[in-house]
Short mmCIF file of C-alpha atoms in Angstrom, two decimals:
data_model
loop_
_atom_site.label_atom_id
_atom_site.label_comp_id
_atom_site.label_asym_id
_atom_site.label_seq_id
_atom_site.Cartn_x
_atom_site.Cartn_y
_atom_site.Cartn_z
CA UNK K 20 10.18 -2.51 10.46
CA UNK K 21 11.90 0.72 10.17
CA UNK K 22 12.67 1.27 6.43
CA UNK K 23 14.55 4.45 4.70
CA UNK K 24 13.65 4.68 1.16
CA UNK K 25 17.20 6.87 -0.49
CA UNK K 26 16.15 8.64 -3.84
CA UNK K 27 19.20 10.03 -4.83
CA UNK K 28 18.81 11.61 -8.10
CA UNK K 29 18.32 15.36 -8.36
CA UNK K 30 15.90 14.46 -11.51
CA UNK K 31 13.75 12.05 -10.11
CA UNK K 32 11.81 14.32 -7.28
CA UNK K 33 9.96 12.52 -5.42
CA UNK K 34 6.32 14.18 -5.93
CA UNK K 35 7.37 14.76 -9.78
CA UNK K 36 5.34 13.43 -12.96
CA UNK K 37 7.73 11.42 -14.59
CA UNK K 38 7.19 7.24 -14.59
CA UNK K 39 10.49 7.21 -12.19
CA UNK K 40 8.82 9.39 -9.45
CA UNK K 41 5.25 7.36 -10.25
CA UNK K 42 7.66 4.58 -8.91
CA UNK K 43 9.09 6.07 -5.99
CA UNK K 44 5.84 7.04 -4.60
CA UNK K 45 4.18 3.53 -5.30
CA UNK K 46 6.83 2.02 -3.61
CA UNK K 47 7.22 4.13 -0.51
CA UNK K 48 3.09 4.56 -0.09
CA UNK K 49 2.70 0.73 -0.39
CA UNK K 50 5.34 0.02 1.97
CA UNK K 51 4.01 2.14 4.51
CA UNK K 52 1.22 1.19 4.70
CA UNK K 53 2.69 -1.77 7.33
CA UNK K 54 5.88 -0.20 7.88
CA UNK K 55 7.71 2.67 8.96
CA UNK K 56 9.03 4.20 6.06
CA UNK K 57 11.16 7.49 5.45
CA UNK K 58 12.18 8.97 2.41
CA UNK K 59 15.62 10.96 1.50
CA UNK K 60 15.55 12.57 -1.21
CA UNK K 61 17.47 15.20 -3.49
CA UNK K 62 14.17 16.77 -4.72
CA UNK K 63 10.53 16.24 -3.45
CA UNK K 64 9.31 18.54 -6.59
CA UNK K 65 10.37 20.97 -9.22
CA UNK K 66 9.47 23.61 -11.76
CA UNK K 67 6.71 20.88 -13.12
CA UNK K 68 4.89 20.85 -9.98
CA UNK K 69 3.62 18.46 -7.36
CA UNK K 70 1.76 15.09 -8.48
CA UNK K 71 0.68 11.70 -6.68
CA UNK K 72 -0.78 11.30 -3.63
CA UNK K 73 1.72 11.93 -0.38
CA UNK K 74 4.01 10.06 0.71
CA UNK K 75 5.24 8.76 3.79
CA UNK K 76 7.35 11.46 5.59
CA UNK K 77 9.93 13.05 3.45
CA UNK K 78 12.89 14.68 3.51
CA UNK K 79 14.72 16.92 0.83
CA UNK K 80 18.39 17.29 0.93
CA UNK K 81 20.06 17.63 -2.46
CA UNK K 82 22.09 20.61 -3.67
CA UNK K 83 20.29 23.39 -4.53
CA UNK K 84 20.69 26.54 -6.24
CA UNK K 85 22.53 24.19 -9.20
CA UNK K 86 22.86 26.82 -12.26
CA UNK K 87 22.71 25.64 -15.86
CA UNK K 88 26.60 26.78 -16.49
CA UNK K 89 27.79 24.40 -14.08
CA UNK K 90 26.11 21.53 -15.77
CA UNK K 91 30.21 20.21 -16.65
CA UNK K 92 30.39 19.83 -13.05
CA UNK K 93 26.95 17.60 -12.80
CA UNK K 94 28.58 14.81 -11.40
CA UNK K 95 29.86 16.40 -8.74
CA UNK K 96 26.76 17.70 -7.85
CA UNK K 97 25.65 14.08 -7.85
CA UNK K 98 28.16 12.92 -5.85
CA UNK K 99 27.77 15.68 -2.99
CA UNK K 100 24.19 15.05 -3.27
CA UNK K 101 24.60 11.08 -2.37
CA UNK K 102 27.38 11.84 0.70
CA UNK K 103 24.50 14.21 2.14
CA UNK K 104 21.85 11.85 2.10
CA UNK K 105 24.09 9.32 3.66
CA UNK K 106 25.23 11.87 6.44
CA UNK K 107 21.34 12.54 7.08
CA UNK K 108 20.62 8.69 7.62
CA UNK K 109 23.81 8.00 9.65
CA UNK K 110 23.35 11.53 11.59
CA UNK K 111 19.71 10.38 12.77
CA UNK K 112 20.80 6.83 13.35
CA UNK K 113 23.14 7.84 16.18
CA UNK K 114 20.62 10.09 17.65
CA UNK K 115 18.67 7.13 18.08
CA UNK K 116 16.98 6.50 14.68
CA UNK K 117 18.58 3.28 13.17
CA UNK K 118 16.71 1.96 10.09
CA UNK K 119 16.27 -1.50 10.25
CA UNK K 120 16.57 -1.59 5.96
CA UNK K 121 17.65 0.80 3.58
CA UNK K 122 16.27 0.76 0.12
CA UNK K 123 18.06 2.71 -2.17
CA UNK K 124 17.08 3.28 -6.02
CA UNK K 125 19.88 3.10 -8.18
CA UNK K 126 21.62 6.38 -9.70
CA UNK K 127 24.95 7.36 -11.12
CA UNK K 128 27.43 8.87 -8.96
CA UNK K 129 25.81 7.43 -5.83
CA UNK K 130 26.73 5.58 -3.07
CA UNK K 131 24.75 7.14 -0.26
CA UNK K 132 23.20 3.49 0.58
CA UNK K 133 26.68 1.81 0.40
CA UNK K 134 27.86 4.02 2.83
CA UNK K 135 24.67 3.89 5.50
CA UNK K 136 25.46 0.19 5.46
CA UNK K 137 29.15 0.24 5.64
CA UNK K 138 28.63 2.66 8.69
CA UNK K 139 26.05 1.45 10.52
CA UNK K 140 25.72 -2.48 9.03
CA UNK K 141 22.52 -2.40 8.53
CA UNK K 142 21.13 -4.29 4.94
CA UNK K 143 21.18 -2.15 1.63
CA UNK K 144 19.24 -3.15 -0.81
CA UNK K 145 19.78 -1.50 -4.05
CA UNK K 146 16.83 -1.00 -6.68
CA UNK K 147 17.95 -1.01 -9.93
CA UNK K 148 15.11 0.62 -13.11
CA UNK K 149 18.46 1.08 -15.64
CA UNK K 150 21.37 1.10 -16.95
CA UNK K 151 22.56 4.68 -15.77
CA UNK K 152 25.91 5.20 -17.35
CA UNK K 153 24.53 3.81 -20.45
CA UNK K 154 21.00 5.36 -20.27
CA UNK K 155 23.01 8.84 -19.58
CA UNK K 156 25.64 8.45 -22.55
CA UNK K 157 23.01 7.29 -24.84
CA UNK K 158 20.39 9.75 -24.69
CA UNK K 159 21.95 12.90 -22.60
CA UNK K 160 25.90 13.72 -22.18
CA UNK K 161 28.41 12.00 -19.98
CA UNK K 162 31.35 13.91 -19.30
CA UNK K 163 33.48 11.88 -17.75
CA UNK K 164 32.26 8.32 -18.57
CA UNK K 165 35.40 5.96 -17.71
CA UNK K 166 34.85 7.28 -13.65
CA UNK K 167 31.46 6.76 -14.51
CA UNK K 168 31.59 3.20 -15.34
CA UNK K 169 34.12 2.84 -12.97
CA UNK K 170 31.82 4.12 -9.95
CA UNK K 171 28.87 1.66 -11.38
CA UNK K 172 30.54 -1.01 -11.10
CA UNK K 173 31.87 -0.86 -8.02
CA UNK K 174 28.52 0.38 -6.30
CA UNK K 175 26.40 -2.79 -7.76
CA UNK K 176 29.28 -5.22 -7.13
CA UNK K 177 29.40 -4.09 -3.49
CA UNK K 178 25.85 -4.27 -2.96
CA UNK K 179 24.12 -7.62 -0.73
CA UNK K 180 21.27 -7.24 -2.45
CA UNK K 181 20.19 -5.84 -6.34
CA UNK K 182 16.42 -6.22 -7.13
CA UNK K 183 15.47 -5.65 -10.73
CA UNK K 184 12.78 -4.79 -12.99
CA UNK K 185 13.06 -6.76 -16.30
CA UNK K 186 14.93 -9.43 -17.65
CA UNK K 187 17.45 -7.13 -19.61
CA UNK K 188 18.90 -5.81 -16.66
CA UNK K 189 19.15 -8.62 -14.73
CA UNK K 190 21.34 -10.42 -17.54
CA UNK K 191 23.51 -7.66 -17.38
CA UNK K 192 24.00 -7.20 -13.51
CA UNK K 193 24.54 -10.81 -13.43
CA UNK K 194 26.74 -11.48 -16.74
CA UNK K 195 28.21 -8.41 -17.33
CA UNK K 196 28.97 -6.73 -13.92
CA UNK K 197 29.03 -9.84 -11.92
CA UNK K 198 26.82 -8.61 -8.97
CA UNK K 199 26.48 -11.02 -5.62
CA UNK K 200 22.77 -11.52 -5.64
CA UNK K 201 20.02 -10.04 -8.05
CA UNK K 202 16.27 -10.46 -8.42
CA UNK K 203 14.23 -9.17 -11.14
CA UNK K 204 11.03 -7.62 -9.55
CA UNK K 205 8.97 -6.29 -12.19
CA UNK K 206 7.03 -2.57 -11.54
CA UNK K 207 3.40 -2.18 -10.13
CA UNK K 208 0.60 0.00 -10.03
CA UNK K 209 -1.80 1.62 -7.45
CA UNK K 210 -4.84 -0.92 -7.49
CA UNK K 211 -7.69 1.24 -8.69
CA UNK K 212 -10.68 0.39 -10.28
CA UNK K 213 -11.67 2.26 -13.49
CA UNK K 214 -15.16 3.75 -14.06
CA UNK K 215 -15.05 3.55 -18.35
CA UNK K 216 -18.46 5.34 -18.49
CA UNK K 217 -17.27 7.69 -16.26
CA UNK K 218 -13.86 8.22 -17.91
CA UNK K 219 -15.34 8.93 -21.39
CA UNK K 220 -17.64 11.58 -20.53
CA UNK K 221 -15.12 13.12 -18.54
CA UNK K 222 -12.57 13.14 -21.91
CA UNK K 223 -15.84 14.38 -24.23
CA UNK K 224 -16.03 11.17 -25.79
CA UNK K 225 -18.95 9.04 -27.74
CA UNK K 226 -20.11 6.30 -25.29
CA UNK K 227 -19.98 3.68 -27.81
CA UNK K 228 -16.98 5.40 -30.67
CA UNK K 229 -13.96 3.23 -30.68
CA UNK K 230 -11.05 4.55 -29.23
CA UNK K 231 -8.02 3.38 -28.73
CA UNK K 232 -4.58 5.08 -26.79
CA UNK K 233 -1.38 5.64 -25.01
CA UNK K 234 -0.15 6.44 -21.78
CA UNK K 235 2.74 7.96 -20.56
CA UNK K 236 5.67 10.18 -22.24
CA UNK K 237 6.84 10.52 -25.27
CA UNK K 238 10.26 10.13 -26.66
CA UNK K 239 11.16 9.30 -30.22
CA UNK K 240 11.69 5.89 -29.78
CA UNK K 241 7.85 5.55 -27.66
CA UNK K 242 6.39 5.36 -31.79
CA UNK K 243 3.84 7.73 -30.61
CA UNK K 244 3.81 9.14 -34.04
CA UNK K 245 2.74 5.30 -35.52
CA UNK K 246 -0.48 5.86 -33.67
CA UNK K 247 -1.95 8.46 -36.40
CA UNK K 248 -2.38 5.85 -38.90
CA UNK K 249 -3.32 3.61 -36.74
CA UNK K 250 -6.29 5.39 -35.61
CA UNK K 251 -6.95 6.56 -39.06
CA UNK K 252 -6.81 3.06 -40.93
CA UNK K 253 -9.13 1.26 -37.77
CA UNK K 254 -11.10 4.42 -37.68
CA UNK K 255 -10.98 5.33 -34.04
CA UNK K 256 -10.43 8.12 -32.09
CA UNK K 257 -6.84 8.35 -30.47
CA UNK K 258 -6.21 9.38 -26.94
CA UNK K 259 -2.86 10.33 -25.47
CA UNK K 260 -2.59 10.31 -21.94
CA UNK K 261 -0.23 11.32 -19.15
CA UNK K 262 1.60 14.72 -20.90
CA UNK K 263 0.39 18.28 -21.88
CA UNK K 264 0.66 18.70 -26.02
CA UNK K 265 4.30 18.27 -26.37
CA UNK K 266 6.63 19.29 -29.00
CA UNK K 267 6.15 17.82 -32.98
CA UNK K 268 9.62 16.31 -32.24
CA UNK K 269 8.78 13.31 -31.17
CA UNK K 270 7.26 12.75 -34.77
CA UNK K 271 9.05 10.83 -37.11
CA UNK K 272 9.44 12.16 -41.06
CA UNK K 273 6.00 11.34 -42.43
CA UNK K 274 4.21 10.75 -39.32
CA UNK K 275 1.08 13.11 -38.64
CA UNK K 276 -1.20 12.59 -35.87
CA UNK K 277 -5.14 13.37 -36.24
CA UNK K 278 -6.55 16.79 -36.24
CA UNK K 279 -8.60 14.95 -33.49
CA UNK K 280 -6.34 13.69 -31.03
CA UNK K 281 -7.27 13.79 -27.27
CA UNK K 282 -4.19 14.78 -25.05
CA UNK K 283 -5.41 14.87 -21.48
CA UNK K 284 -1.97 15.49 -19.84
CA UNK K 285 -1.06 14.35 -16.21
CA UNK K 286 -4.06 12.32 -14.43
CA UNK K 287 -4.35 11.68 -11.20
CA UNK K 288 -4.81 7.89 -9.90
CA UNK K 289 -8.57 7.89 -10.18
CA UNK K 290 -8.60 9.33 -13.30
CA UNK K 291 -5.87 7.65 -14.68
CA UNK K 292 -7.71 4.33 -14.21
CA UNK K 293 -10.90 5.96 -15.62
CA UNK K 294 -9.06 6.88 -18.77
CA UNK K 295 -7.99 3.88 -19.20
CA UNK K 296 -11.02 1.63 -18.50
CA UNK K 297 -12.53 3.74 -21.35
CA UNK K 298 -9.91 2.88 -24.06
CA UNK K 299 -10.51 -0.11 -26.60
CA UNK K 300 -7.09 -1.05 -26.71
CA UNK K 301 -3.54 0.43 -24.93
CA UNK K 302 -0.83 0.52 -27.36
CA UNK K 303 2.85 0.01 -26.31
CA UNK K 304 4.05 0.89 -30.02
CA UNK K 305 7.74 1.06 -29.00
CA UNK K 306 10.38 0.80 -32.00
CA UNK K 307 13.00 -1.39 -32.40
CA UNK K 308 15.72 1.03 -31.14
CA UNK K 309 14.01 1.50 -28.02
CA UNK K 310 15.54 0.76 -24.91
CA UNK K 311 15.06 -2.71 -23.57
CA UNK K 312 15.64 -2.69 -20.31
CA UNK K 313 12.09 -0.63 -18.97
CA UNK K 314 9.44 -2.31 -17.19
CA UNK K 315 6.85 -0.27 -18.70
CA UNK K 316 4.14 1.44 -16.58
CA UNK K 317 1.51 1.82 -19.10
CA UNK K 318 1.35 -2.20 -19.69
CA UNK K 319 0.27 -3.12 -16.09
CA UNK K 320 -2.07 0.07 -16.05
CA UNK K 321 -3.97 -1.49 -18.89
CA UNK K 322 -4.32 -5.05 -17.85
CA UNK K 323 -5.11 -3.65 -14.16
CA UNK K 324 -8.22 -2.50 -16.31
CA UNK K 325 -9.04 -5.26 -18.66
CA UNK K 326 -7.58 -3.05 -21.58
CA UNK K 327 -6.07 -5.13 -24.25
CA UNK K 328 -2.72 -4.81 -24.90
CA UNK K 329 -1.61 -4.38 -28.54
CA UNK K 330 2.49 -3.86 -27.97
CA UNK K 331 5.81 -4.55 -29.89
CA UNK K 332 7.98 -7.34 -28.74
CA UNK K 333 10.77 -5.29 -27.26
CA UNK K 334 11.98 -5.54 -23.62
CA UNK K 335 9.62 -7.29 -21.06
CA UNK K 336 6.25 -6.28 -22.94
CA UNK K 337 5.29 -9.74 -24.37
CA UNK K 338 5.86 -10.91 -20.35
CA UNK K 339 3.58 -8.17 -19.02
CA UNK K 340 1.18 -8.68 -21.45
CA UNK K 341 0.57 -12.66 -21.22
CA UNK K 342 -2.65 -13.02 -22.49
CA UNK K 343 -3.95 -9.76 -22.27
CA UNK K 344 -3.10 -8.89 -26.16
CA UNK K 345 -1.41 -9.19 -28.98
CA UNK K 346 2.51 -8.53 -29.58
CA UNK K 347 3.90 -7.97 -33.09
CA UNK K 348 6.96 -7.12 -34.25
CA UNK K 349 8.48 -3.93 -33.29
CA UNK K 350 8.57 -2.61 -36.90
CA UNK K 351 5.64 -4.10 -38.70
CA UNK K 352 3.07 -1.29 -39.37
CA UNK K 353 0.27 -3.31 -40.25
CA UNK K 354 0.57 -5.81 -38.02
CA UNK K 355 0.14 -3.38 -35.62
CA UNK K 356 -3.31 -2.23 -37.09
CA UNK K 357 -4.38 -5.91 -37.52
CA UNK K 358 -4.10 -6.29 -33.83
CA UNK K 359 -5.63 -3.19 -32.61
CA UNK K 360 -8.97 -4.03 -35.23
CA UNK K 361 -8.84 -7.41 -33.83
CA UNK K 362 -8.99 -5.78 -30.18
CA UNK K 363 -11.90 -3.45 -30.70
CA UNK K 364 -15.15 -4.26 -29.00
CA UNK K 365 -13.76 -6.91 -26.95
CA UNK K 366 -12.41 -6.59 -22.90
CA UNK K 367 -9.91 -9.26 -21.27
CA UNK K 368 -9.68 -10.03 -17.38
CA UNK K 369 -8.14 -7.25 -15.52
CA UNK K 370 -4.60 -8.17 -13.99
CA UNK K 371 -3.42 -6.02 -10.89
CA UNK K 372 -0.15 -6.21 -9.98
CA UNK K 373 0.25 -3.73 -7.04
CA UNK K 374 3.14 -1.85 -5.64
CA UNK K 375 1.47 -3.81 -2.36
CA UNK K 376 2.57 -7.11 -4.04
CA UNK K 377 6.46 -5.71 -5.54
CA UNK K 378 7.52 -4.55 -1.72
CA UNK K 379 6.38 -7.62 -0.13
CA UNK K 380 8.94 -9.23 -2.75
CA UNK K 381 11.78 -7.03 -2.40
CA UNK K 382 11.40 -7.42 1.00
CA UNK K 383 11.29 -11.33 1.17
CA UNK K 384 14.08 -11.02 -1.16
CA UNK K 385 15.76 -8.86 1.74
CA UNK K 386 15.09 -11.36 4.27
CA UNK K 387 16.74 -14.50 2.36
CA UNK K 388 19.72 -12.47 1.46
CA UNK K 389 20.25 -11.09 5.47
CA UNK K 390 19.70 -14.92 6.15
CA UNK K 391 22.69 -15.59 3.71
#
């Protein structure tokens, strides 16, 4: 099957660090591994440099040469952006090169897949990881949010196909916006299997000291700051993996993390699963204003290792988890040590869910909508 993988959004590059472009690349490697897969993209990388392993064959086509003063006029960008990766795929499909699906993840201010299949009638499937217009007004600025909305709307009511990634979102495709057909197809990782003994000499830490840790970015609502008391009142060392030291802001009044505290920043796969195969317990410590509609990463990285899972019930991480930890309430402090002392020492069954695994679904899920 020819497939063409449409990654419209300017800040999601495609070999970028972020969970979003950890996605992306999942996806499209997995895929291709018994397909034919192309990516179109706005941005393969950017100022924070090139991560993952390749991808299939990719091709960059966004607007650039953006400055920062012309940030009013983002959604423009956005939108010329979208109509030039749909020209690209409709260009090469009448020299010849007709995808057989086109995969699109979701973004505001595009419709680059609805247009490929309005022109060409070929299936769409659109992947949908948020709530854009939301997600945008909430935590950046939205200039113009009533075409906004507007422009959501109609792109995930005109779509065959939506596939999902947590329960959240799929109530509000289906009950709020009213979409055709929708499947919730929760995230993946790369299947790789830790070394721990190997991962804690490589991070400089005591074979048998208990440690416990986080993976990922950090935004306020993460509770990354919680994890200093944590560590302090179960007395283990705390590890924070996936970013560079970032800035204190992240920190809620009162929150202090140890003098201690092991930041590794960005890991590769290998040693990614090596840092977490040598962690006592992952922590998902998200607050109760976090967002609810993620399919968090960092939860099927640690079961894919055996690493207990001590997380807040918020979202889709007491689903993740099943029985591979503990979930407490979002707020409850102590709780939240409990849990992680009643973790230490102990290993559960690793759990791999593999991007292998989430694009034989969406495609299946392709196949019974085409078949109506």
């Amino acid at each position: 099957m020819r497939i063409r993988y449409l990654l419209p959004a300017p800040g999601i590059p495609l070999r970028g660090p972020s969970g979003a472009s950890a996605h992306a690349r999942g996806l499209t490697v997995a895929l291709a591994r018994a397909h034919a897969v192309d990516v179109v993209a706005a941005r393969l990388a950017d100022h924070r440099g090139v991560y993952g392993e390749p991808p299939p064959p990719a091709v960059e086509v966004g607007v650039g040469g953006w400055p920062a003063w012309l940030d009013q006029w983002r959604d423009a960008r956005e939108i010329r952006t979208a109509r030039r990766i749909a020209r690209r795929v409709i260009d090469d499909a009448r020299a010849g090169d007709v995808p057989d699906l086109v995969i699109e993840r979701h973004s505001l201010f595009s419709d680059a897949g609805w247009r490929v299949h309005d022109t060409l009638g070929v299936p769409w499937v659109l992947e949908v990881n948020a709530p854009p217009c939301r997600e945008r007004r909430r935590f950046e600025r939205l200039r113009r949010p009533r075409l906004a909305a507007e422009w959501e709307r109609a792109v995930l009511r005109a779509a065959p196909l939506v596939v999902c990634v947590s329960t959240w979102l799929r109530r509000w495709l289906v009950e709020d916006l009213g979409c055709r057909r929708v499947v919730r197809i929760p995230n993946g990782v790369t299947p790789r299997r830790g070394n721990r003994e190997l991962g804690r000499a490589r991070l400089g830490l005591d074979p048998d000291e208990p440690v416990i840790g986080f993976v990922g970015s950090m935004k306020p609502w993460h509770g990354v700051g919680r994890l200093g008391a944590v560590a302090r009142r179960v007395g283990a060392r705390l590890v924070l993996i996936g970013e560079q030291r970032p800035p204190e802001r992240f920190l809620q009044p009162g929150e202090h993390l140890p003098e201690n505290v092991l930041w590794t920043g960005h890991l590769a796969s290998q040693g990614l699963a090596d840092a977490v195969a040598a962690l006592d317990v992952g922590l998902v410590p998200y607050r109760e204003d976090a967002p609810p509609w993620f399919c968090p990463l960092k939860v099927l990285d640690y079961r894919a290792q055996g690493t207990p899972v001590v997380g807040t019930d918020v979202g889709d991480t007491a689903a993740l988890t099943g029985t591979g930890g503990t979930i407490v309430p979002p707020d409850d402090d102590d709780a939240l040590v409990e849990a992680t002392q009643a973790w230490l020492g102990r290993r559960v069954a690793p759990h791999v869910r593999s991007w292998r695994q989430v694009g034989e679904e969406i495609l299946a899920a392709a196949s019974k909508a085409s078949d109506g």
